[in-house]
């Protein structure tokens, strides 16, 4: 039986900690995004070409595989057409965020208030569970606008502890990739970032940090900055680029043994959400990540040729589904691979480990640069 709108809204509008049945969420989202009075203009147009009826035929989380991967279309679509009509003529748009341009022209999507608040609340819960106390101050070396990473860190820090200071060092991933893709070195740019970070690290009472692995590697080559990190930073979140297991083990056991290192995986096409490192892992354990905004953002690891799940423990293509009231993008094949792990009880989809980029995506060479 199809859901009526009131029932769909009761499911979509539950609190951020409420347990939501993944299949009920999918049915409610189909009713919302494909309803003529509430739907998303992009999807209302696209429905005619899908070859199936999303409201009638997409009944479960597994049915999301019916959708084609439309991510490339988001390079050209009008951003306003990605906002559901049900939010009315004056939707609360937090920002328009863009991809980093790793795989060509950037893709643009709107971040609406309901999902921004949900994501920040869930990340704040991760920080609390990790033992971060009130008043934790951050240094975040991440992309600011038009990318969403830095603003998300600010929202999560505020949700975790109002009054937390977040010192930002803007990182321009497109400029770095342009340099790297042209065969030019990025050392001068990274030095520029670290020179700015030095003022914060040496002068401000920061105890938490967000950084990408390539920048972290360069930071630890500077004795003054390494000493500051060793003395001050007790929680270090890394992400935005891959880190090999040997480097992760080295940081955790030898270089930064007094800090908790924790990975985040996020994708712009899921409004920045993805996975958070499972706490309490041994130093030798794989870097396991669980979906942090489940069941709204879920992960699957599949065979790139067949689309079928690979066996647990094997590497495959990473596919991300975003299903929320704010946004719909199912079956997004990412530019990354990962090892498939069994999910934690109560989670739908997969847990993942050891994320790494593809060498090529959509015919374009993947350049990680520093993000």
PDB file of N, CA and C in Angstrom, residues 8-9 11-13 20 22 25-34 38 40 43 64 82-84 87 110-116 118-119 269-271 273 293-298 321-330:
ATOM      1  N   UNK A   8       4.215   9.587   5.518  1.00  0.00           N
ATOM      2  CA  UNK A   8       5.583   9.781   5.034  1.00  0.00           C
ATOM      3  C   UNK A   8       6.298  10.847   5.856  1.00  0.00           C
ATOM      4  N   UNK A   9       5.623  11.921   6.172  1.00  0.00           N
ATOM      5  CA  UNK A   9       6.259  13.001   6.933  1.00  0.00           C
ATOM      6  C   UNK A   9       6.572  12.563   8.361  1.00  0.00           C
ATOM      7  N   UNK A  11       7.553   9.743   9.258  1.00  0.00           N
ATOM      8  CA  UNK A  11       8.794   8.954   9.170  1.00  0.00           C
ATOM      9  C   UNK A  11       9.991   9.864   8.871  1.00  0.00           C
ATOM     10  N   UNK A  12       9.813  10.793   7.965  1.00  0.00           N
ATOM     11  CA  UNK A  12      10.940  11.643   7.545  1.00  0.00           C
ATOM     12  C   UNK A  12      11.326  12.678   8.594  1.00  0.00           C
ATOM     13  N   UNK A  13      10.376  13.029   9.468  1.00  0.00           N
ATOM     14  CA  UNK A  13      10.623  14.122  10.417  1.00  0.00           C
ATOM     15  C   UNK A  13      10.942  13.636  11.835  1.00  0.00           C
ATOM     16  N   UNK A  20      14.934   4.396  12.806  1.00  0.00           N
ATOM     17  CA  UNK A  20      14.100   4.452  11.611  1.00  0.00           C
ATOM     18  C   UNK A  20      14.309   3.164  10.833  1.00  0.00           C
ATOM     19  N   UNK A  22      14.854   1.139   7.776  1.00  0.00           N
ATOM     20  CA  UNK A  22      15.379   1.570   6.472  1.00  0.00           C
ATOM     21  C   UNK A  22      14.376   1.445   5.340  1.00  0.00           C
ATOM     22  N   UNK A  25      11.817   4.165   5.615  1.00  0.00           N
ATOM     23  CA  UNK A  25      12.424   5.430   5.177  1.00  0.00           C
ATOM     24  C   UNK A  25      12.426   5.531   3.651  1.00  0.00           C
ATOM     25  N   UNK A  26      12.798   4.453   2.990  1.00  0.00           N
ATOM     26  CA  UNK A  26      12.831   4.466   1.522  1.00  0.00           C
ATOM     27  C   UNK A  26      11.440   4.747   0.965  1.00  0.00           C
ATOM     28  N   UNK A  27      10.408   4.080   1.494  1.00  0.00           N
ATOM     29  CA  UNK A  27       9.050   4.294   0.972  1.00  0.00           C
ATOM     30  C   UNK A  27       8.587   5.736   1.224  1.00  0.00           C
ATOM     31  N   UNK A  28       8.921   6.259   2.407  1.00  0.00           N
ATOM     32  CA  UNK A  28       8.541   7.645   2.716  1.00  0.00           C
ATOM     33  C   UNK A  28       9.272   8.627   1.797  1.00  0.00           C
ATOM     34  N   UNK A  29      10.545   8.350   1.532  1.00  0.00           N
ATOM     35  CA  UNK A  29      11.322   9.248   0.662  1.00  0.00           C
ATOM     36  C   UNK A  29      10.817   9.205  -0.777  1.00  0.00           C
ATOM     37  N   UNK A  30      10.403   8.018  -1.227  1.00  0.00           N
ATOM     38  CA  UNK A  30       9.845   7.930  -2.583  1.00  0.00           C
ATOM     39  C   UNK A  30       8.556   8.745  -2.661  1.00  0.00           C
ATOM     40  N   UNK A  31       7.721   8.640  -1.625  1.00  0.00           N
ATOM     41  CA  UNK A  31       6.464   9.405  -1.616  1.00  0.00           C
ATOM     42  C   UNK A  31       6.748  10.904  -1.650  1.00  0.00           C
ATOM     43  N   UNK A  32       7.763  11.343  -0.908  1.00  0.00           N
ATOM     44  CA  UNK A  32       8.110  12.760  -0.797  1.00  0.00           C
ATOM     45  C   UNK A  32       8.765  13.287  -2.077  1.00  0.00           C
ATOM     46  N   UNK A  33       9.798  12.629  -2.538  1.00  0.00           N
ATOM     47  CA  UNK A  33      10.590  13.159  -3.661  1.00  0.00           C
ATOM     48  C   UNK A  33       9.900  12.972  -5.016  1.00  0.00           C
ATOM     49  N   UNK A  34       8.937  12.028  -5.075  1.00  0.00           N
ATOM     50  CA  UNK A  34       8.231  11.803  -6.344  1.00  0.00           C
ATOM     51  C   UNK A  34       6.756  12.180  -6.260  1.00  0.00           C
ATOM     52  N   UNK A  38       5.051  17.630  -3.538  1.00  0.00           N
ATOM     53  CA  UNK A  38       6.219  17.774  -2.652  1.00  0.00           C
ATOM     54  C   UNK A  38       7.541  17.445  -3.339  1.00  0.00           C
ATOM     55  N   UNK A  40      10.879  16.543  -5.832  1.00  0.00           N
ATOM     56  CA  UNK A  40      12.078  17.252  -6.273  1.00  0.00           C
ATOM     57  C   UNK A  40      12.013  17.413  -7.793  1.00  0.00           C
ATOM     58  N   UNK A  43      13.947  14.995  -9.944  1.00  0.00           N
ATOM     59  CA  UNK A  43      13.478  13.610  -9.936  1.00  0.00           C
ATOM     60  C   UNK A  43      12.107  13.481 -10.592  1.00  0.00           C
ATOM     61  N   UNK A  64      16.869   0.229  -3.931  1.00  0.00           N
ATOM     62  CA  UNK A  64      17.567   1.436  -4.392  1.00  0.00           C
ATOM     63  C   UNK A  64      18.498   1.124  -5.563  1.00  0.00           C
ATOM     64  N   UNK A  82      16.965  20.691  -7.335  1.00  0.00           N
ATOM     65  CA  UNK A  82      17.278  19.594  -6.410  1.00  0.00           C
ATOM     66  C   UNK A  82      16.649  19.811  -5.040  1.00  0.00           C
ATOM     67  N   UNK A  83      15.872  20.867  -4.897  1.00  0.00           N
ATOM     68  CA  UNK A  83      15.198  21.162  -3.631  1.00  0.00           C
ATOM     69  C   UNK A  83      13.745  20.716  -3.726  1.00  0.00           C
ATOM     70  N   UNK A  84      13.300  19.824  -2.845  1.00  0.00           N
ATOM     71  CA  UNK A  84      11.906  19.362  -2.919  1.00  0.00           C
ATOM     72  C   UNK A  84      10.915  20.520  -2.801  1.00  0.00           C
ATOM     73  N   UNK A  87       9.239  21.827   0.583  1.00  0.00           N
ATOM     74  CA  UNK A  87       9.820  22.788   1.528  1.00  0.00           C
ATOM     75  C   UNK A  87       9.280  24.199   1.309  1.00  0.00           C
ATOM     76  N   UNK A 110      22.359  21.302  -3.043  1.00  0.00           N
ATOM     77  CA  UNK A 110      21.961  22.166  -1.929  1.00  0.00           C
ATOM     78  C   UNK A 110      21.971  21.414  -0.608  1.00  0.00           C
ATOM     79  N   UNK A 111      22.474  22.063   0.415  1.00  0.00           N
ATOM     80  CA  UNK A 111      22.424  21.507   1.774  1.00  0.00           C
ATOM     81  C   UNK A 111      21.299  22.214   2.527  1.00  0.00           C
ATOM     82  N   UNK A 112      20.245  21.480   2.853  1.00  0.00           N
ATOM     83  CA  UNK A 112      19.108  22.057   3.567  1.00  0.00           C
ATOM     84  C   UNK A 112      19.272  21.854   5.065  1.00  0.00           C
ATOM     85  N   UNK A 113      18.607  22.712   5.816  1.00  0.00           N
ATOM     86  CA  UNK A 113      18.765  22.725   7.274  1.00  0.00           C
ATOM     87  C   UNK A 113      18.477  21.378   7.948  1.00  0.00           C
ATOM     88  N   UNK A 114      17.399  20.659   7.552  1.00  0.00           N
ATOM     89  CA  UNK A 114      17.127  19.417   8.286  1.00  0.00           C
ATOM     90  C   UNK A 114      18.297  18.434   8.260  1.00  0.00           C
ATOM     91  N   UNK A 115      18.920  18.240   7.084  1.00  0.00           N
ATOM     92  CA  UNK A 115      20.024  17.286   7.056  1.00  0.00           C
ATOM     93  C   UNK A 115      21.284  17.865   7.691  1.00  0.00           C
ATOM     94  N   UNK A 116      21.519  19.163   7.522  1.00  0.00           N
ATOM     95  CA  UNK A 116      22.702  19.765   8.159  1.00  0.00           C
ATOM     96  C   UNK A 116      22.646  19.567   9.674  1.00  0.00           C
ATOM     97  N   UNK A 118      20.888  17.240  11.333  1.00  0.00           N
ATOM     98  CA  UNK A 118      20.992  15.811  11.635  1.00  0.00           C
ATOM     99  C   UNK A 118      22.444  15.358  11.607  1.00  0.00           C
ATOM    100  N   UNK A 119      23.150  15.733  10.555  1.00  0.00           N
ATOM    101  CA  UNK A 119      24.546  15.320  10.394  1.00  0.00           C
ATOM    102  C   UNK A 119      25.394  15.863  11.550  1.00  0.00           C
ATOM    103  N   UNK A 269      28.605  14.118  -2.537  1.00  0.00           N
ATOM    104  CA  UNK A 269      27.343  13.685  -3.133  1.00  0.00           C
ATOM    105  C   UNK A 269      26.372  13.091  -2.106  1.00  0.00           C
ATOM    106  N   UNK A 270      26.840  12.896  -0.877  1.00  0.00           N
ATOM    107  CA  UNK A 270      25.947  12.520   0.226  1.00  0.00           C
ATOM    108  C   UNK A 270      25.849  13.679   1.208  1.00  0.00           C
ATOM    109  N   UNK A 271      26.064  14.885   0.710  1.00  0.00           N
ATOM    110  CA  UNK A 271      26.072  16.096   1.540  1.00  0.00           C
ATOM    111  C   UNK A 271      27.131  16.022   2.618  1.00  0.00           C
ATOM    112  N   UNK A 273      28.345  13.451   4.207  1.00  0.00           N
ATOM    113  CA  UNK A 273      28.290  12.333   5.154  1.00  0.00           C
ATOM    114  C   UNK A 273      28.915  11.083   4.549  1.00  0.00           C
ATOM    115  N   UNK A 293      25.490   8.290   9.559  1.00  0.00           N
ATOM    116  CA  UNK A 293      24.167   8.897   9.474  1.00  0.00           C
ATOM    117  C   UNK A 293      23.185   7.846   8.943  1.00  0.00           C
ATOM    118  N   UNK A 294      23.396   6.598   9.327  1.00  0.00           N
ATOM    119  CA  UNK A 294      22.520   5.513   8.906  1.00  0.00           C
ATOM    120  C   UNK A 294      21.140   5.702   9.533  1.00  0.00           C
ATOM    121  N   UNK A 295      20.047   5.375   8.822  1.00  0.00           N
ATOM    122  CA  UNK A 295      19.958   4.783   7.480  1.00  0.00           C
ATOM    123  C   UNK A 295      19.828   5.822   6.379  1.00  0.00           C
ATOM    124  N   UNK A 296      20.107   7.089   6.697  1.00  0.00           N
ATOM    125  CA  UNK A 296      19.948   8.145   5.689  1.00  0.00           C
ATOM    126  C   UNK A 296      21.082   8.105   4.660  1.00  0.00           C
ATOM    127  N   UNK A 297      22.276   7.818   5.117  1.00  0.00           N
ATOM    128  CA  UNK A 297      23.419   7.634   4.211  1.00  0.00           C
ATOM    129  C   UNK A 297      23.997   6.258   4.493  1.00  0.00           C
ATOM    130  N   UNK A 298      24.008   5.405   3.484  1.00  0.00           N
ATOM    131  CA  UNK A 298      24.468   4.026   3.664  1.00  0.00           C
ATOM    132  C   UNK A 298      25.514   3.685   2.610  1.00  0.00           C
ATOM    133  N   UNK A 321      24.393   5.550  -0.920  1.00  0.00           N
ATOM    134  CA  UNK A 321      22.996   5.967  -1.072  1.00  0.00           C
ATOM    135  C   UNK A 321      22.719   7.106  -0.090  1.00  0.00           C
ATOM    136  N   UNK A 322      22.123   8.178  -0.601  1.00  0.00           N
ATOM    137  CA  UNK A 322      21.618   9.234   0.293  1.00  0.00           C
ATOM    138  C   UNK A 322      20.102   9.280   0.124  1.00  0.00           C
ATOM    139  N   UNK A 323      19.387   9.044   1.224  1.00  0.00           N
ATOM    140  CA  UNK A 323      17.916   9.033   1.213  1.00  0.00           C
ATOM    141  C   UNK A 323      17.437   9.807   2.433  1.00  0.00           C
ATOM    142  N   UNK A 324      17.076  11.050   2.251  1.00  0.00           N
ATOM    143  CA  UNK A 324      16.562  11.856   3.360  1.00  0.00           C
ATOM    144  C   UNK A 324      15.487  12.787   2.831  1.00  0.00           C
ATOM    145  N   UNK A 325      14.845  13.490   3.723  1.00  0.00           N
ATOM    146  CA  UNK A 325      13.843  14.470   3.288  1.00  0.00           C
ATOM    147  C   UNK A 325      14.508  15.593   2.489  1.00  0.00           C
ATOM    148  N   UNK A 326      15.747  15.921   2.833  1.00  0.00           N
ATOM    149  CA  UNK A 326      16.435  17.039   2.192  1.00  0.00           C
ATOM    150  C   UNK A 326      16.946  16.726   0.796  1.00  0.00           C
ATOM    151  N   UNK A 327      17.283  15.458   0.550  1.00  0.00           N
ATOM    152  CA  UNK A 327      18.012  15.137  -0.678  1.00  0.00           C
ATOM    153  C   UNK A 327      17.830  13.665  -0.996  1.00  0.00           C
ATOM    154  N   UNK A 328      17.891  13.369  -2.285  1.00  0.00           N
ATOM    155  CA  UNK A 328      17.817  11.971  -2.728  1.00  0.00           C
ATOM    156  C   UNK A 328      18.885  11.744  -3.785  1.00  0.00           C
ATOM    157  N   UNK A 329      19.787  10.831  -3.522  1.00  0.00           N
ATOM    158  CA  UNK A 329      20.763  10.409  -4.527  1.00  0.00           C
ATOM    159  C   UNK A 329      21.152   8.959  -4.240  1.00  0.00           C
ATOM    160  N   UNK A 330      20.357   8.010  -4.759  1.00  0.00           N
ATOM    161  CA  UNK A 330      20.701   6.607  -4.539  1.00  0.00           C
ATOM    162  C   UNK A 330      21.699   6.108  -5.565  1.00  0.00           C
TER     163      UNK A 330
END
